[in-house]
Amino acid sequence: MVGLSVLVALAMGYGAVAPPDEVAPIAIVPEPVQWDRAEGSFKLAKDTPIVVAANESGAYGVAYTLAESLKTGLGETPKVHVGAVNPPPPGAITLTTSGADLTLGEEGYELKVTANSALVRAPTDTGLARGIQSLRQLLPPEFEEGKPRASWQIPGISVRDWPRYRWRGMLLDSCRHFYSKDFVKRAIDLLAYHKMNVLHWHLTEDQGWRIEIKKYPKLTEVGAFRQASGNDQVGDPLPIETGLRAVHPDPGQLKESGKYGGFYTQAEIKEIVAYAAARRVAIVPEIEMPGHALAALATFPELSCTGGPFQVGNEWGVYSDVYCAGNDKVFEFLQDVLNEVIDLFPGTYIHIGGDEVPKQRWQACAKCQARMKAEGLAGEHELQSWFIKRIDKFLTSRGKRLIGWDEILEGGLSPGATVQSWRSFAGGIAAARAGHDVIMSPTSHCYLDAPNESTTLERVYSFEPMPAELEASGAKFILGGEGNLWSERIPQGRWDRQAFPRLSALSEVLWSPREKRVWDDFEKRIDPHLRRLFGMGVRYYVPPPVFIDTPTVFTERTTAAFKDPVKGAALFFTRDGSLPTAHSSRYAGPIEIAATTRLRAVALYPNGVASESVSRTFRKEPYLDALSPAPTVEAGVDVRYFEGTWLRIPEFSAMTPAASGVAKRVGLELRKRDFDFALEFTGYLSAPADGIYTFFLESDDGSVLWVDGKPVVNNDGIHPPTERSGQVALRKGFHTVRVGFFQGSQALVLNLKWAPPGGQKSGLDSALFRAVAPRGGRR
Ligand code: ACM
Ligand code: ZN
């Protein structure tokens, strides 16, 4: 930890520091509708009053928030005064709704800065809350760096601004990894800073129930904690600072108990809701149903179709067990929960999830089948639709509106539902055409949990929430959009690097007029903007070092190399897996490796920002000898087929197969159904030469490859289609090979490929064999 901050401090020397008293170039994010530079500049000092009128209590609250945010650069919180606002008093920052231009709308504002005064005027307090963010961003980036000065200059400007969309949201997943109360508040601050207005707070999941429910204390006693696993050890430690500038270590790690988890008490939730309200950010709680509910089912297995028992999930992926739709107790439970949720969150909307609901338990459940019969439902999709409609009716009766992911379209949309379109734009288009409100958050542009290298900043910036093919009659139902940042691989210390700078781009997509959204212009503004964010403690993404792909297994010696870093970054590395600092070795060319080595590297940029570290282990391994004598073989592999539910590859030797046979390849041909089964393939692999072999195993759900009994590729667990690779040194000749695979639900994928030494990645079916059956019958 010291290492990273030392590294940053050293590198800060490279950065240019603006001379005091100079105004910064205008770089507001999101770009306002209109602005014109005006004469002169306004001097902001500790004793600059922030003035509001006596009858404007809402403006007083916004003024107080502004005052708090100015403490960083001034060293003291300026005072909020009650006084006359017309005309704006000289030498003061004035916030008022009086005399505002009503055409600016619900969130619009005007900002006028002259040498004499700074005025934010808006029709509503919400508009004032947006306007103060522009005012803050007129200060130079150094203002946020925690080195207070007696005074600062704010450039003269006249701004008129309002949002393009009324829904500008961000999903925070507190379930897969737990985020502390202070961290949630910090996220709210960062949303407000970008004029975003919705925090979509994901509070219940397979991996954790995170909201205290007074009627069911067991939900958080049991459901808020899962077995800690290797899945949690992701990301670099970041410097620990204080207050809102802090980036804390993962608060979900409970080392003593071997558990991972946490939850928010109702008192904490009230505090967070009030904090968000003061910043005019609405919180939309998400209580997931009927799927993604394993934490609740682990607590109350009687709410499932099978009766359990279950454990709170510690795999990432889609679990087959969901709430039973045929059991009225499920609806009693959910209504009790929702009643408490409604009392905690004053906003209009409740998100009920509705995505990724496997149907196999419902198909096999007498209660669910009886429900379908009684309600005249023609299949499990209609049962899902019926489930959501029943919940919608309840929420509507309590004056709330339901939001669900686009799967709630399947089997028929509930009358009042708002659809959040995630799989693509299509669900949103269909819902808008049917006259339903829509929030666009397609995976292609809005999933900020995706790597920065694939869902790039420019790609997010190119997101257009309004589909070109949507007629005007449907266009009015597009409320706006959301960034989704699921936290399977994003513990708290890594959140900044996923959110920024992409969230800054998204804020501009959702706020700025279409014609004001110009990539070249954004690129110029994002650098000073990121400098402000860095000053605020945001450890945003910069490209890390990239290893040139070479085998990581070697028999004698090897070299490792990095691609040329971008933007003049310097690369530093260690050979023992520890986090590099600026005192570590500086990369100057290929690194010689003669023993097993864990290389870890960071890129350090001229502006003082360090990338996340990357690491790779280079393993020195002996060759695996070929079988001697060579077995007598024929084409094909032996396969055994098993039925059951698993979350990891089972111990096949202890199980009785439901079927067995011979297959041409490692694939899915021998299955008897599409869910809840496993396959074990055994055979021989013919290696054409001595050398390093790379194997690629793609699957949904889990798979593992063993060669000569040694695990070579581990792609285990429930997950979407994922390819993993591994390497092994093989002598020319025959080796035993074994592949295990299991399927829970959702997509069904299994592919094995290899790259022999010096060869391309290709199928290996023709190199797979089985023992010739001995006389007297098959083995
Ligand atoms: C989702 O990403 N499953 C909504
Ligand atoms: Zn059921």
Short mmCIF file of C-alpha atoms in Angstrom, two decimals, residues 32-263:
data_model
loop_
_atom_site.label_atom_id
_atom_site.label_comp_id
_atom_site.label_asym_id
_atom_site.label_seq_id
_atom_site.Cartn_x
_atom_site.Cartn_y
_atom_site.Cartn_z
CA PRO A 32 -23.92 21.66 -20.77
CA VAL A 33 -26.56 22.58 -23.35
CA GLN A 34 -25.19 26.13 -23.72
CA TRP A 35 -22.35 28.09 -22.22
CA ASP A 36 -20.47 31.28 -23.05
CA ARG A 37 -17.33 32.54 -21.43
CA ALA A 38 -17.86 35.93 -19.73
CA GLU A 39 -15.46 38.68 -18.67
CA GLY A 40 -13.26 38.28 -15.61
CA SER A 41 -13.28 35.72 -12.87
CA PHE A 42 -14.83 35.31 -9.43
CA LYS A 43 -12.63 34.96 -6.37
CA LEU A 44 -13.64 32.10 -4.09
CA ALA A 45 -12.22 32.29 -0.56
CA LYS A 46 -12.93 30.74 2.86
CA ASP A 47 -15.03 33.75 3.79
CA THR A 48 -17.08 33.73 0.57
CA PRO A 49 -20.68 33.41 1.78
CA ILE A 50 -23.18 31.09 0.14
CA VAL A 51 -26.48 32.97 0.22
CA VAL A 52 -30.04 31.63 0.06
CA ALA A 53 -33.38 33.36 0.70
CA ALA A 54 -35.17 32.85 4.01
CA ASN A 55 -38.17 31.13 2.42
CA GLU A 56 -36.08 28.62 0.43
CA SER A 57 -35.39 25.68 2.73
CA GLY A 58 -34.66 23.35 -0.22
CA ALA A 59 -32.05 25.75 -1.54
CA TYR A 60 -30.56 25.87 1.95
CA GLY A 61 -29.97 22.12 1.86
CA VAL A 62 -28.32 22.32 -1.56
CA ALA A 63 -26.18 25.26 -0.38
CA TYR A 64 -25.04 23.21 2.60
CA THR A 65 -24.00 20.34 0.30
CA LEU A 66 -22.07 22.81 -1.87
CA ALA A 67 -20.35 24.30 1.18
CA GLU A 68 -19.24 20.83 2.32
CA SER A 69 -17.79 20.06 -1.10
CA LEU A 70 -15.71 23.27 -1.09
CA LYS A 71 -13.87 22.35 2.09
CA THR A 72 -11.21 20.33 0.22
CA GLY A 73 -9.75 23.31 -1.62
CA LEU A 74 -10.36 25.97 1.03
CA GLY A 75 -9.46 24.07 4.16
CA GLU A 76 -12.69 25.27 5.79
CA THR A 77 -16.36 24.88 5.01
CA PRO A 78 -17.77 28.21 3.80
CA LYS A 79 -20.80 29.54 5.73
CA VAL A 80 -24.32 29.43 4.38
CA HIS A 81 -26.14 32.73 4.98
CA VAL A 82 -29.79 33.62 4.74
CA GLY A 83 -30.27 36.94 2.97
CA ALA A 84 -31.59 38.87 0.01
CA VAL A 85 -30.94 37.10 -3.32
CA ASN A 86 -32.27 39.72 -5.78
CA PRO A 87 -30.00 41.14 -7.03
CA PRO A 88 -27.34 38.54 -6.12
CA PRO A 89 -25.21 40.01 -3.34
CA PRO A 90 -21.67 41.01 -4.36
CA GLY A 91 -18.82 38.68 -3.44
CA ALA A 92 -21.22 35.80 -2.71
CA ILE A 93 -22.35 32.54 -4.25
CA THR A 94 -26.14 32.77 -4.47
CA LEU A 95 -28.57 29.89 -4.95
CA THR A 96 -32.21 30.67 -5.68
CA THR A 97 -35.36 29.44 -7.36
CA SER A 98 -36.84 32.91 -7.34
CA GLY A 99 -37.23 34.55 -10.74
CA ALA A 100 -36.10 31.36 -12.54
CA ASP A 101 -36.92 30.64 -16.18
CA LEU A 102 -39.54 27.90 -15.88
CA THR A 103 -38.78 26.59 -19.37
CA LEU A 104 -35.56 25.13 -17.92
CA GLY A 105 -37.71 22.33 -16.53
CA GLU A 106 -37.51 20.06 -13.51
CA GLU A 107 -33.71 19.69 -13.47
CA GLY A 108 -32.52 22.66 -15.54
CA TYR A 109 -30.54 25.60 -14.17
CA GLU A 110 -28.73 28.78 -15.10
CA LEU A 111 -25.29 29.60 -13.81
CA LYS A 112 -23.84 33.10 -14.10
CA VAL A 113 -20.34 33.84 -12.85
CA THR A 114 -18.93 37.36 -13.07
CA ALA A 115 -16.08 39.10 -11.29
CA ASN A 116 -18.71 40.26 -8.85
CA SER A 117 -20.85 37.22 -8.06
CA ALA A 118 -21.69 33.60 -8.73
CA LEU A 119 -25.39 32.83 -9.18
CA VAL A 120 -27.18 29.51 -9.64
CA ARG A 121 -30.85 30.01 -10.49
CA ALA A 122 -33.24 27.18 -11.25
CA PRO A 123 -36.98 26.50 -11.21
CA THR A 124 -36.52 23.76 -8.57
CA ASP A 125 -34.13 22.77 -5.81
CA THR A 126 -33.21 19.79 -7.97
CA GLY A 127 -32.06 22.19 -10.69
CA LEU A 128 -29.94 23.98 -8.07
CA ALA A 129 -28.41 20.65 -7.08
CA ARG A 130 -27.41 20.08 -10.73
CA GLY A 131 -26.12 23.65 -11.12
CA ILE A 132 -23.74 23.53 -8.17
CA GLN A 133 -21.96 20.58 -9.81
CA SER A 134 -21.15 22.75 -12.84
CA LEU A 135 -19.93 25.46 -10.49
CA ARG A 136 -17.62 22.98 -8.73
CA GLN A 137 -16.23 21.83 -12.07
CA LEU A 138 -15.25 25.38 -13.03
CA LEU A 139 -12.59 25.29 -10.33
CA PRO A 140 -9.16 24.09 -11.45
CA PRO A 141 -8.39 20.37 -10.97
CA GLU A 142 -5.89 21.27 -8.21
CA PHE A 143 -8.86 22.39 -6.09
CA GLU A 144 -9.74 18.75 -5.41
CA GLU A 145 -6.21 17.66 -4.53
CA GLY A 146 -6.41 18.29 -0.80
CA LYS A 147 -3.86 21.11 -0.62
CA PRO A 148 -6.03 24.04 0.49
CA ARG A 149 -5.32 27.58 -0.66
CA ALA A 150 -6.65 30.89 0.64
CA SER A 151 -8.43 31.66 -2.61
CA TRP A 152 -9.25 30.32 -6.07
CA GLN A 153 -10.51 31.84 -9.30
CA ILE A 154 -13.72 30.73 -10.99
CA PRO A 155 -13.88 31.82 -14.65
CA GLY A 156 -16.67 34.17 -15.74
CA ILE A 157 -19.34 32.17 -17.57
CA SER A 158 -23.00 32.06 -18.45
CA VAL A 159 -24.53 28.56 -18.59
CA ARG A 160 -28.05 27.40 -19.48
CA ASP A 161 -28.46 23.69 -19.04
CA TRP A 162 -30.99 20.89 -18.73
CA PRO A 163 -30.95 17.10 -19.23
CA ARG A 164 -31.77 15.17 -22.39
CA TYR A 165 -33.17 12.21 -20.40
CA ARG A 166 -34.95 12.11 -17.10
CA TRP A 167 -33.54 8.68 -16.11
CA ARG A 168 -29.77 8.75 -15.70
CA GLY A 169 -28.91 5.77 -13.58
CA MET A 170 -26.22 3.48 -12.31
CA LEU A 171 -26.60 0.04 -10.80
CA LEU A 172 -24.64 -0.72 -7.63
CA ASP A 173 -24.47 -4.46 -6.84
CA SER A 174 -23.90 -4.72 -3.08
CA CYS A 175 -24.62 -8.44 -3.18
CA ARG A 176 -21.81 -10.33 -4.92
CA HIS A 177 -19.35 -8.14 -3.09
CA PHE A 178 -20.40 -6.01 -0.15
CA TYR A 179 -19.83 -2.25 -0.18
CA SER A 180 -19.63 -0.28 3.05
CA LYS A 181 -22.18 2.40 3.95
CA ASP A 182 -19.56 5.11 3.40
CA PHE A 183 -18.67 3.66 0.05
CA VAL A 184 -22.33 3.76 -1.04
CA LYS A 185 -22.47 7.42 -0.01
CA ARG A 186 -19.30 8.08 -1.97
CA ALA A 187 -20.87 6.46 -5.04
CA ILE A 188 -23.88 8.76 -4.58
CA ASP A 189 -21.54 11.78 -4.45
CA LEU A 190 -19.87 10.67 -7.65
CA LEU A 191 -23.23 10.18 -9.37
CA ALA A 192 -24.37 13.63 -8.25
CA TYR A 193 -21.08 15.12 -9.45
CA HIS A 194 -22.01 13.83 -12.93
CA LYS A 195 -25.65 14.98 -12.67
CA MET A 196 -26.81 11.36 -12.61
CA ASN A 197 -30.09 11.02 -10.74
CA VAL A 198 -30.78 7.33 -10.04
CA LEU A 199 -28.88 4.86 -7.90
CA HIS A 200 -30.31 1.42 -8.73
CA TRP A 201 -29.34 -0.52 -5.64
CA HIS A 202 -29.19 -4.31 -6.03
CA LEU A 203 -29.87 -5.62 -2.52
CA THR A 204 -30.77 -9.30 -2.77
CA GLU A 205 -29.07 -12.10 -4.69
CA ASP A 206 -28.01 -15.71 -4.74
CA GLN A 207 -24.78 -14.67 -2.98
CA GLY A 208 -26.24 -12.45 -0.28
CA TRP A 209 -29.30 -10.79 1.23
CA ARG A 210 -28.14 -7.30 2.17
CA ILE A 211 -31.14 -5.48 3.65
CA GLU A 212 -32.39 -5.92 7.21
CA ILE A 213 -36.03 -7.04 7.30
CA LYS A 214 -37.46 -6.69 10.81
CA LYS A 215 -40.08 -9.38 10.34
CA TYR A 216 -37.48 -11.93 9.16
CA PRO A 217 -34.22 -11.34 11.06
CA LYS A 218 -32.94 -14.74 9.82
CA LEU A 219 -32.70 -13.29 6.31
CA THR A 220 -29.62 -11.36 7.30
CA GLU A 221 -28.42 -13.72 10.07
CA VAL A 222 -28.17 -16.55 7.53
CA GLY A 223 -28.65 -15.01 4.10
CA ALA A 224 -26.11 -12.18 4.37
CA PHE A 225 -23.10 -14.50 4.68
CA ARG A 226 -21.56 -16.99 2.33
CA GLN A 227 -18.52 -19.21 2.58
CA ALA A 228 -15.54 -17.06 1.57
CA SER A 229 -13.75 -18.41 -1.49
CA GLY A 230 -10.91 -17.70 -3.85
CA ASN A 231 -13.51 -15.77 -5.84
CA ASP A 232 -13.11 -12.87 -3.42
CA GLN A 233 -9.39 -12.25 -3.84
CA VAL A 234 -9.50 -9.82 -6.71
CA GLY A 235 -7.87 -6.45 -7.26
CA ASP A 236 -5.01 -4.49 -5.79
CA PRO A 237 -5.04 -2.95 -2.36
CA LEU A 238 -5.41 0.80 -2.72
CA PRO A 239 -4.12 3.57 -0.47
CA ILE A 240 -6.32 4.02 2.55
CA GLU A 241 -7.22 7.63 3.17
CA THR A 242 -9.87 9.20 5.31
CA GLY A 243 -13.46 10.35 5.00
CA LEU A 244 -15.13 10.52 1.61
CA ARG A 245 -11.77 10.43 -0.15
CA ALA A 246 -11.26 6.93 1.17
CA VAL A 247 -11.00 3.75 -0.83
CA HIS A 248 -11.49 1.09 1.82
CA PRO A 249 -10.37 -2.51 1.79
CA ASP A 250 -13.17 -4.96 0.99
CA PRO A 251 -15.56 -4.72 3.97
CA GLY A 252 -17.11 -8.11 3.20
CA GLN A 253 -14.00 -10.09 4.13
CA LEU A 254 -14.60 -11.56 7.57
CA LYS A 255 -11.32 -13.36 8.08
CA GLU A 256 -12.04 -14.85 11.52
CA SER A 257 -15.17 -16.75 10.50
CA GLY A 258 -14.14 -17.84 7.00
CA LYS A 259 -17.31 -16.12 5.84
CA TYR A 260 -17.89 -13.28 3.45
CA GLY A 261 -20.79 -10.89 3.79
CA GLY A 262 -22.54 -8.04 5.50
CA PHE A 263 -25.81 -6.15 5.32
#
